[in-house]
Amino acid sequence: MTCESWSEMLPWILNGSASDEIRQSFRAHLSTCDVCRAELEECQWAWRVFQDHPPIEIITATAFGDRLPKDVQRWLQAHLETCPSCPTELQAAQTSAALLRKKPFPWRNFAALAATLLLGFAIGYWQKGPQTISAIQAIDLMPDAMRGTNTPIALDRNAQQILLILYPNNRPPYWQIEVFSGTKRLYQINQMAPLSDGSVSLLLPPPSQSEGWRIVLSAAGDQEEFNCEWRHPSQ
Amino acid sequence: MNWDLFTRHYLDGDIETLSQVSEWILQATYSFRQKLGDAREDLVQSVHQELITYLSQNHQSIEKSFKALVWRIATHRSIDWCRRQSRHPSEDLPPDLQDGHPQALQKILSAESAALVARVMMAVKKECRDIWLRIAAGDSYQEIASALQISAGSLRVKALRCRNQAKEIRQRLEKKLLTKAPFKRHNHQGDAHDL
């Protein structure tokens, strides 16, 4: 076959419908022909152009708030109004982008609150005695099945509370949550509703020493487990 | 956060850094978890592989957030995986032409490149799109020729012409870009420009 003939056959080689003989013959030819390699790249590019859906990069750029040309934005909007699958894709990408921007604790608000409370202490006297402001260490956790390693989490020496944000795979209306250290159950919450993104947050006192926690989430028919190893600053 | 240092630790295989990046990939793919199912674990590994290959070969310092880079790639790959499930499987390509290759990865990070594809998509003829959608669906050239009531030879020539037309449109748009805003082109961080 000539390079011109290969060029005509390329779409059917790429879609897998060409015979085995033709595909093997093309692979052998490709290893020695730069012209056909260039044609293959062009054909791949054309494949993207003739798709039924916008390039994925447009979806992710929109989700992550990149500035796109106005005509491309209008074209995308028109497509979203008629496509059954792209709006779902975009929504999932936007949820993902929101997780990137998500701050586990509003430190600025916390600093403003701390300043206000300090001013209150300076002006007046509180019958209950001085109140302490807790420092909160926030940690995100994925289910065990998803995590390749269980690297110990270093506890911040100033942390007076830990905010554990769990990301279970399933989304029942409520979870029962139990936190164990070894066989000893430390905490139990009978009904906790997940947030809109499916995550669950627990605000707990930090462990007093290095130890492992097993957090079990249970709902009708579902159980997910999260394990974490704490490394205490004193050890 | 010193992303340069973080990237170096990552490429050196530091366990804590690798673990952190895995957590980020999992978080980024969280909203796709129902569709990905068991494939999510494989996706984590393949994103790691892409990142390591890309960073090793490009030797560029990460000025913007490495975390944001990981997030984008993981989100892109999640959508790509979901779309593949409804597509006809295509031929195994040579490694450097597969989607996960660093050169392909550069396209992910460039909204400019995506906008160009979008503009060509807007300009191509419906007849061309119809032929290529059948190709993407996995139909053989005999099947498509029969459906369109043309000869197999004519069909192959038409498909090639459509491809060349798309290429011409792209080249025209690229030329327009160069003459319109010659000093805005050089951006390697994936920010979009007005084209």
Short mmCIF file of C-alpha atoms in Angstrom, two decimals:
data_model
loop_
_atom_site.label_atom_id
_atom_site.label_comp_id
_atom_site.label_asym_id
_atom_site.label_seq_id
_atom_site.Cartn_x
_atom_site.Cartn_y
_atom_site.Cartn_z
CA MET A 1 0.00 0.00 0.00
CA THR A 2 1.14 3.53 -0.68
CA CYS A 3 1.19 6.21 1.99
CA GLU A 4 -1.79 7.84 0.29
CA SER A 5 -3.75 4.60 0.59
CA TRP A 6 -2.76 4.24 4.23
CA SER A 7 -3.91 7.79 4.81
CA GLU A 8 -7.38 6.93 3.44
CA MET A 9 -7.59 3.80 5.56
CA LEU A 10 -6.48 5.47 8.80
CA PRO A 11 -9.95 6.20 10.28
CA TRP A 12 -10.88 2.51 9.98
CA ILE A 13 -7.58 1.35 11.35
CA LEU A 14 -8.15 3.62 14.34
CA ASN A 15 -11.74 2.52 14.93
CA GLY A 16 -10.65 -1.12 14.97
CA SER A 17 -12.87 -2.26 12.09
CA ALA A 18 -10.03 -2.86 9.61
CA SER A 19 -8.86 -6.47 9.32
CA ASP A 20 -6.06 -7.79 11.54
CA GLU A 21 -3.86 -8.15 8.48
CA ILE A 22 -4.27 -4.48 7.56
CA ARG A 23 -3.70 -3.29 11.12
CA GLN A 24 -0.54 -5.37 11.56
CA SER A 25 0.73 -4.27 8.19
CA PHE A 26 0.13 -0.63 9.12
CA ARG A 27 1.96 -0.99 12.45
CA ALA A 28 4.95 -2.43 10.63
CA HIS A 29 4.82 0.41 8.08
CA LEU A 30 4.47 3.04 10.83
CA SER A 31 7.76 2.04 12.42
CA THR A 32 9.62 3.20 9.30
CA CYS A 33 7.49 6.00 7.87
CA ASP A 34 7.50 9.49 9.41
CA VAL A 35 4.95 10.74 6.87
CA CYS A 36 2.39 8.21 8.03
CA ARG A 37 3.15 8.96 11.69
CA ALA A 38 2.38 12.60 10.99
CA GLU A 39 -0.82 11.57 9.17
CA LEU A 40 -1.82 9.43 12.13
CA GLU A 41 -1.44 12.41 14.47
CA GLU A 42 -3.54 14.51 12.13
CA CYS A 43 -6.16 11.80 12.00
CA GLN A 44 -6.26 11.66 15.81
CA TRP A 45 -6.71 15.41 15.90
CA ALA A 46 -9.54 15.17 13.37
CA TRP A 47 -11.13 12.46 15.55
CA ARG A 48 -11.41 15.02 18.35
CA VAL A 49 -12.91 17.61 16.04
CA PHE A 50 -15.66 15.33 14.72
CA GLN A 51 -16.84 14.20 18.15
CA ASP A 52 -20.40 14.68 19.31
CA HIS A 53 -19.27 16.43 22.49
CA PRO A 54 -17.00 19.38 23.29
CA PRO A 55 -13.34 18.62 24.07
CA ILE A 56 -12.89 17.60 27.68
CA GLU A 57 -10.49 20.50 28.14
CA ILE A 58 -13.38 22.93 27.52
CA ILE A 59 -15.42 21.22 30.23
CA THR A 60 -12.55 21.30 32.76
CA ALA A 61 -11.61 24.87 31.81
CA THR A 62 -15.22 25.95 32.47
CA ALA A 63 -15.33 24.02 35.74
CA PHE A 64 -12.07 25.53 36.98
CA GLY A 65 -13.14 29.05 36.02
CA ASP A 66 -10.70 29.62 33.15
CA ARG A 67 -11.48 32.48 30.83
CA LEU A 68 -12.69 31.09 27.50
CA PRO A 69 -13.44 33.09 24.35
CA LYS A 70 -17.03 34.32 24.27
CA ASP A 71 -17.94 32.47 21.07
CA VAL A 72 -16.69 29.20 22.58
CA GLN A 73 -18.69 29.89 25.76
CA ARG A 74 -21.85 30.48 23.70
CA TRP A 75 -21.25 27.33 21.66
CA LEU A 76 -20.74 25.29 24.82
CA GLN A 77 -23.88 26.72 26.39
CA ALA A 78 -25.92 25.82 23.29
CA HIS A 79 -24.53 22.28 23.41
CA LEU A 80 -25.29 21.90 27.13
CA GLU A 81 -28.92 22.78 26.50
CA THR A 82 -29.40 19.77 24.22
CA CYS A 83 -26.85 17.18 25.35
CA PRO A 84 -28.00 14.53 27.86
CA SER A 85 -24.52 13.77 29.25
CA CYS A 86 -22.32 16.89 29.16
CA PRO A 87 -24.24 18.84 31.87
CA THR A 88 -23.64 15.92 34.28
CA GLU A 89 -19.97 15.85 33.33
CA LEU A 90 -19.66 19.58 33.90
CA GLN A 91 -21.44 19.39 37.25
CA ALA A 92 -19.12 16.61 38.44
CA ALA A 93 -16.10 18.63 37.27
CA GLN A 94 -17.42 21.72 39.07
CA THR A 95 -17.87 19.70 42.28
CA SER A 96 -14.30 18.49 41.89
CA ALA A 97 -13.04 22.05 41.35
CA ALA A 98 -15.00 23.21 44.42
CA LEU A 99 -13.24 20.53 46.50
CA LEU A 100 -9.90 21.94 45.37
CA ARG A 101 -10.90 25.38 46.54
CA LYS A 102 -12.55 24.12 49.74
CA LYS A 103 -10.89 25.33 52.88
CA PRO A 104 -11.49 22.95 55.81
CA PHE A 105 -11.64 25.79 58.31
CA PRO A 106 -12.23 29.51 57.78
CA TRP A 107 -9.01 30.70 59.44
CA ARG A 108 -9.64 34.36 58.61
CA ASN A 109 -13.04 34.27 60.26
CA PHE A 110 -11.47 32.41 63.15
CA ALA A 111 -8.78 35.09 63.54
CA ALA A 112 -11.47 37.81 63.50
CA LEU A 113 -13.45 35.92 66.16
CA ALA A 114 -10.30 35.45 68.26
CA ALA A 115 -9.54 39.17 68.09
CA THR A 116 -13.11 40.02 69.16
CA LEU A 117 -12.98 37.61 72.10
CA LEU A 118 -9.62 38.96 73.24
CA LEU A 119 -11.05 42.45 73.17
CA GLY A 120 -13.98 41.20 75.23
CA PHE A 121 -11.58 39.78 77.83
CA ALA A 122 -9.70 43.05 78.03
CA ILE A 123 -12.89 45.10 78.57
CA GLY A 124 -14.88 42.87 80.95
CA TYR A 125 -14.73 39.97 83.39
CA TRP A 126 -16.59 36.70 82.66
CA GLN A 127 -18.21 34.87 85.63
CA LYS A 128 -17.41 31.49 84.15
CA GLY A 129 -13.75 32.37 84.00
CA PRO A 130 -11.49 32.80 80.99
CA GLN A 131 -12.40 30.74 77.90
CA THR A 132 -9.75 29.16 75.72
CA ILE A 133 -9.83 29.30 71.95
CA SER A 134 -9.16 25.91 70.44
CA ALA A 135 -6.83 25.45 67.49
CA ILE A 136 -8.31 23.02 65.01
CA GLN A 137 -6.31 20.72 62.76
CA ALA A 138 -8.26 19.58 59.71
CA ILE A 139 -7.56 16.28 57.95
CA ASP A 140 -9.17 14.77 54.84
CA LEU A 141 -9.53 10.97 54.76
CA MET A 142 -10.43 8.57 51.98
CA PRO A 143 -11.73 5.02 52.55
CA ASP A 144 -9.08 2.36 53.16
CA ALA A 145 -9.79 0.52 49.93
CA MET A 146 -8.77 3.62 48.01
CA ARG A 147 -5.59 4.54 49.85
CA GLY A 148 -2.35 2.86 48.86
CA THR A 149 -0.49 3.73 52.06
CA ASN A 150 -1.35 4.59 55.64
CA THR A 151 1.28 7.21 56.40
CA PRO A 152 1.09 8.45 60.01
CA ILE A 153 -0.53 11.84 60.45
CA ALA A 154 1.56 14.24 62.48
CA LEU A 155 -0.57 15.93 65.11
CA ASP A 156 -0.03 19.66 65.40
CA ARG A 157 1.24 20.43 68.91
CA ASN A 158 -1.17 23.41 69.08
CA ALA A 159 -4.20 21.42 67.97
CA GLN A 160 -6.84 21.23 70.64
CA GLN A 161 -9.37 19.66 68.31
CA ILE A 162 -9.16 17.71 65.08
CA LEU A 163 -11.63 18.06 62.23
CA LEU A 164 -11.78 14.80 60.32
CA ILE A 165 -13.42 15.12 56.91
CA LEU A 166 -14.33 11.67 55.61
CA TYR A 167 -15.12 10.94 51.95
CA PRO A 168 -17.12 7.70 51.82
CA ASN A 169 -17.90 6.08 48.47
CA ASN A 170 -21.60 5.71 49.13
CA ARG A 171 -24.23 8.24 50.11
CA PRO A 172 -26.99 6.95 52.38
CA PRO A 173 -29.29 9.50 54.08
CA TYR A 174 -27.55 8.90 57.43
CA TRP A 175 -24.44 7.17 58.77
CA GLN A 176 -23.83 5.59 62.14
CA ILE A 177 -20.24 6.40 63.06
CA GLU A 178 -17.99 4.60 65.52
CA VAL A 179 -14.40 5.51 66.31
CA PHE A 180 -12.17 2.80 67.77
CA SER A 181 -8.69 2.75 69.15
CA GLY A 182 -7.76 -0.90 69.08
CA THR A 183 -10.85 -2.69 70.43
CA LYS A 184 -11.89 0.23 72.58
CA ARG A 185 -14.73 2.33 71.19
CA LEU A 186 -13.91 5.99 71.74
CA TYR A 187 -16.92 7.70 70.17
CA GLN A 188 -20.26 6.81 68.67
CA ILE A 189 -22.62 9.00 66.64
CA ASN A 190 -25.92 7.33 65.80
CA GLN A 191 -27.23 9.45 62.97
CA MET A 192 -25.06 11.80 60.95
CA ALA A 193 -26.23 13.17 57.63
CA PRO A 194 -23.57 13.63 54.95
CA LEU A 195 -23.04 17.03 53.32
CA SER A 196 -24.19 17.74 49.77
CA ASP A 197 -20.94 16.36 48.35
CA GLY A 198 -21.30 13.12 50.37
CA SER A 199 -18.56 13.96 52.86
CA VAL A 200 -18.92 13.62 56.64
CA SER A 201 -17.17 15.84 59.21
CA LEU A 202 -16.21 14.93 62.75
CA LEU A 203 -14.84 17.41 65.31
CA LEU A 204 -13.02 15.45 68.01
CA PRO A 205 -10.38 15.90 70.69
CA PRO A 206 -6.96 14.78 69.46
CA PRO A 207 -5.49 11.55 70.85
CA SER A 208 -3.16 12.04 73.81
CA GLN A 209 -0.52 9.72 72.37
CA SER A 210 0.49 8.13 69.09
CA GLU A 211 -2.13 5.54 68.23
CA GLY A 212 -4.23 4.14 65.46
CA TRP A 213 -7.89 4.95 64.94
CA ARG A 214 -10.40 2.89 63.06
CA ILE A 215 -13.47 4.82 61.97
CA VAL A 216 -16.40 2.71 60.86
CA LEU A 217 -19.32 4.20 58.96
CA SER A 218 -22.43 2.02 58.83
CA ALA A 219 -25.77 2.39 57.11
CA ALA A 220 -28.37 -0.12 55.95
CA GLY A 221 -26.39 -2.46 53.71
CA ASP A 222 -23.28 -0.25 53.62
CA GLN A 223 -20.15 -0.23 55.70
CA GLU A 224 -17.00 1.73 55.05
CA GLU A 225 -13.84 1.83 57.07
CA PHE A 226 -11.23 4.53 57.49
CA ASN A 227 -7.98 3.95 59.30
CA CYS A 228 -5.45 6.50 60.40
CA GLU A 229 -2.27 6.44 62.42
CA TRP A 230 -1.62 9.45 64.63
CA ARG A 231 1.89 10.57 65.44
CA HIS A 232 1.86 12.60 68.64
CA PRO A 233 4.27 15.57 68.74
CA SER A 234 5.73 14.32 72.02
CA GLN A 235 6.89 11.06 70.40
CA MET B 1 3.94 26.00 49.82
CA ASN B 2 7.20 25.62 47.94
CA TRP B 3 5.95 23.71 44.92
CA ASP B 4 9.41 23.33 43.45
CA LEU B 5 10.55 21.45 46.53
CA PHE B 6 7.32 19.48 46.68
CA THR B 7 7.75 18.42 43.05
CA ARG B 8 11.35 17.34 43.71
CA HIS B 9 10.23 15.24 46.67
CA TYR B 10 7.51 13.75 44.51
CA LEU B 11 9.94 12.80 41.74
CA ASP B 12 12.36 11.41 44.34
CA GLY B 13 9.61 9.05 45.45
CA ASP B 14 9.18 10.46 48.94
CA ILE B 15 6.47 8.32 50.58
CA GLU B 16 4.66 11.15 52.34
CA THR B 17 4.58 13.27 49.20
CA LEU B 18 3.34 10.38 47.07
CA SER B 19 0.69 9.63 49.64
CA GLN B 20 -0.43 13.26 49.66
CA VAL B 21 -0.72 13.32 45.87
CA SER B 22 -2.73 10.07 45.95
CA GLU B 23 -5.13 11.69 48.41
CA TRP B 24 -5.51 14.66 46.10
CA ILE B 25 -6.25 12.42 43.12
CA LEU B 26 -8.87 10.58 45.16
CA GLN B 27 -10.46 13.85 46.24
CA ALA B 28 -10.43 15.19 42.69
CA THR B 29 -12.15 12.04 41.40
CA TYR B 30 -14.60 11.87 44.29
CA SER B 31 -17.52 13.33 42.32
CA PHE B 32 -16.99 10.67 39.61
CA ARG B 33 -16.75 7.76 42.04
CA GLN B 34 -20.09 6.16 41.17
CA LYS B 35 -19.27 5.98 37.46
CA LEU B 36 -15.64 5.03 37.89
CA GLY B 37 -16.33 2.26 40.38
CA ASP B 38 -13.37 -0.13 40.66
CA ALA B 39 -11.56 1.72 37.87
CA ARG B 40 -10.86 4.59 40.27
CA GLU B 41 -7.85 2.82 41.76
CA ASP B 42 -6.39 2.22 38.31
CA LEU B 43 -7.02 5.84 37.47
CA VAL B 44 -5.02 6.97 40.54
CA GLN B 45 -2.05 4.92 39.36
CA SER B 46 -2.29 6.12 35.78
CA VAL B 47 -2.45 9.79 36.84
CA HIS B 48 0.69 9.24 38.96
CA GLN B 49 2.40 7.70 35.97
CA GLU B 50 1.44 10.59 33.71
CA LEU B 51 2.58 13.18 36.22
CA ILE B 52 5.94 11.53 36.80
CA THR B 53 6.60 11.12 33.08
CA TYR B 54 5.51 14.68 32.29
CA LEU B 55 7.52 16.31 35.07
CA SER B 56 10.61 14.21 34.39
CA GLN B 57 10.62 14.97 30.69
CA ASN B 58 9.65 18.61 30.81
CA HIS B 59 12.10 19.66 33.55
CA GLN B 60 10.06 22.72 34.24
CA SER B 61 9.50 24.27 37.59
CA ILE B 62 5.93 24.42 38.83
CA GLU B 63 5.18 28.06 39.48
CA LYS B 64 1.53 27.59 40.08
CA SER B 65 0.04 25.06 42.47
CA PHE B 66 1.10 21.47 41.91
CA LYS B 67 -2.09 20.51 43.68
CA ALA B 68 -4.16 22.38 41.06
CA LEU B 69 -2.23 20.58 38.30
CA VAL B 70 -2.98 17.20 39.86
CA TRP B 71 -6.63 18.16 40.24
CA ARG B 72 -7.02 19.16 36.62
CA ILE B 73 -5.38 16.06 35.25
CA ALA B 74 -7.39 13.79 37.53
CA THR B 75 -10.66 15.53 36.58
CA HIS B 76 -9.80 15.35 32.89
CA ARG B 77 -8.94 11.66 33.06
CA SER B 78 -12.14 10.92 34.97
CA ILE B 79 -14.27 12.52 32.26
CA ASP B 80 -12.19 10.80 29.58
CA TRP B 81 -12.73 7.42 31.24
CA CYS B 82 -16.49 8.01 31.47
CA ARG B 83 -16.67 8.99 27.79
CA ARG B 84 -14.65 5.95 26.71
CA GLN B 85 -17.26 3.64 28.18
CA SER B 86 -19.80 4.84 25.64
CA ARG B 87 -17.33 4.88 22.74
CA HIS B 88 -16.30 2.06 20.48
CA PRO B 89 -12.83 0.85 21.57
CA SER B 90 -10.19 2.08 19.18
CA GLU B 91 -6.96 0.65 17.91
CA ASP B 92 -3.95 0.43 20.22
CA LEU B 93 -1.77 3.34 19.28
CA PRO B 94 2.00 3.62 19.58
CA PRO B 95 2.90 4.86 23.11
CA ASP B 96 3.84 8.39 22.07
CA LEU B 97 0.50 8.88 20.35
CA GLN B 98 -1.61 7.64 23.22
CA ASP B 99 -3.59 10.06 25.32
CA GLY B 100 -1.47 9.66 28.43
CA HIS B 101 1.76 10.71 26.77
CA PRO B 102 3.33 13.97 28.03
CA GLN B 103 2.72 15.71 24.71
CA ALA B 104 -0.96 14.81 24.96
CA LEU B 105 -0.89 15.99 28.57
CA GLN B 106 0.26 19.42 27.44
CA LYS B 107 -2.98 19.73 25.49
CA ILE B 108 -4.95 19.13 28.68
CA LEU B 109 -3.23 22.06 30.30
CA SER B 110 -3.87 24.38 27.39
CA ALA B 111 -7.33 25.90 27.20
CA GLU B 112 -6.09 27.70 24.08
CA SER B 113 -5.64 24.40 22.28
CA ALA B 114 -9.12 23.27 23.36
CA ALA B 115 -10.70 26.52 22.20
CA LEU B 116 -9.09 25.99 18.80
CA VAL B 117 -10.60 22.50 18.55
CA ALA B 118 -13.97 23.96 19.56
CA ARG B 119 -13.78 26.61 16.84
CA VAL B 120 -12.96 24.03 14.19
CA MET B 121 -15.86 21.91 15.47
CA MET B 122 -18.16 24.90 14.96
CA ALA B 123 -16.96 25.36 11.38
CA VAL B 124 -16.97 21.81 9.94
CA LYS B 125 -19.77 20.65 7.66
CA LYS B 126 -22.58 18.50 8.99
CA GLU B 127 -21.98 15.94 6.24
CA CYS B 128 -18.41 15.47 7.48
CA ARG B 129 -19.53 15.18 11.09
CA ASP B 130 -22.11 12.52 10.13
CA ILE B 131 -19.50 10.41 8.35
CA TRP B 132 -17.01 10.65 11.19
CA LEU B 133 -19.57 9.93 13.90
CA ARG B 134 -20.27 6.65 12.11
CA ILE B 135 -16.54 5.96 12.00
CA ALA B 136 -16.26 6.71 15.74
CA ALA B 137 -19.15 4.30 16.33
CA GLY B 138 -16.93 1.54 14.92
CA ASP B 139 -18.65 1.00 11.57
CA SER B 140 -16.53 -0.46 8.79
CA TYR B 141 -16.12 1.48 5.58
CA GLN B 142 -18.31 -1.04 3.76
CA GLU B 143 -21.13 -0.50 6.31
CA ILE B 144 -20.93 3.28 6.07
CA ALA B 145 -20.70 3.25 2.28
CA SER B 146 -23.76 1.02 2.13
CA ALA B 147 -25.71 3.27 4.54
CA LEU B 148 -24.82 6.40 2.54
CA GLN B 149 -25.26 4.62 -0.79
CA ILE B 150 -21.86 5.51 -2.16
CA SER B 151 -18.89 3.37 -3.14
CA ALA B 152 -16.28 2.39 -0.55
CA GLY B 153 -13.62 4.26 -2.52
CA SER B 154 -15.71 7.48 -2.60
CA LEU B 155 -16.31 7.20 1.12
CA ARG B 156 -12.60 6.92 1.94
CA VAL B 157 -11.86 9.92 -0.25
CA LYS B 158 -14.70 11.93 1.37
CA ALA B 159 -13.45 11.11 4.87
CA LEU B 160 -9.94 12.21 3.93
CA ARG B 161 -11.28 15.44 2.39
CA CYS B 162 -13.23 16.19 5.59
CA ARG B 163 -10.08 15.69 7.58
CA ASN B 164 -8.10 17.97 5.30
CA GLN B 165 -10.83 20.62 5.50
CA ALA B 166 -10.68 20.53 9.29
CA LYS B 167 -6.90 20.88 9.07
CA GLU B 168 -7.22 23.89 6.73
CA ILE B 169 -9.69 25.58 9.09
CA ARG B 170 -7.32 25.00 11.96
CA GLN B 171 -4.36 26.42 10.05
CA ARG B 172 -6.41 29.48 9.06
CA LEU B 173 -7.41 30.07 12.68
CA GLU B 174 -3.85 29.59 13.90
CA LYS B 175 -2.62 32.09 11.32
CA LYS B 176 -5.29 34.55 12.46
CA LEU B 177 -4.09 34.09 16.03
CA LEU B 178 -0.52 34.86 15.11
CA THR B 179 -1.39 38.03 13.20
CA LYS B 180 -3.98 39.22 15.74
CA ALA B 181 -2.04 38.97 19.01
CA PRO B 182 1.57 38.05 18.36
CA PHE B 183 2.77 38.82 21.92
CA LYS B 184 0.09 36.93 23.84
CA ARG B 185 0.87 33.44 22.56
CA HIS B 186 3.54 32.34 24.98
CA ASN B 187 1.78 30.96 27.99
CA HIS B 188 2.66 27.53 29.32
CA GLN B 189 0.43 27.54 32.35
CA GLY B 190 -2.80 26.66 30.63
CA ASP B 191 -4.49 30.05 30.94
CA ALA B 192 -6.94 30.92 28.23
CA HIS B 193 -6.61 33.96 26.00
CA ASP B 194 -9.11 35.63 23.78
CA LEU B 195 -8.55 33.99 20.39
#
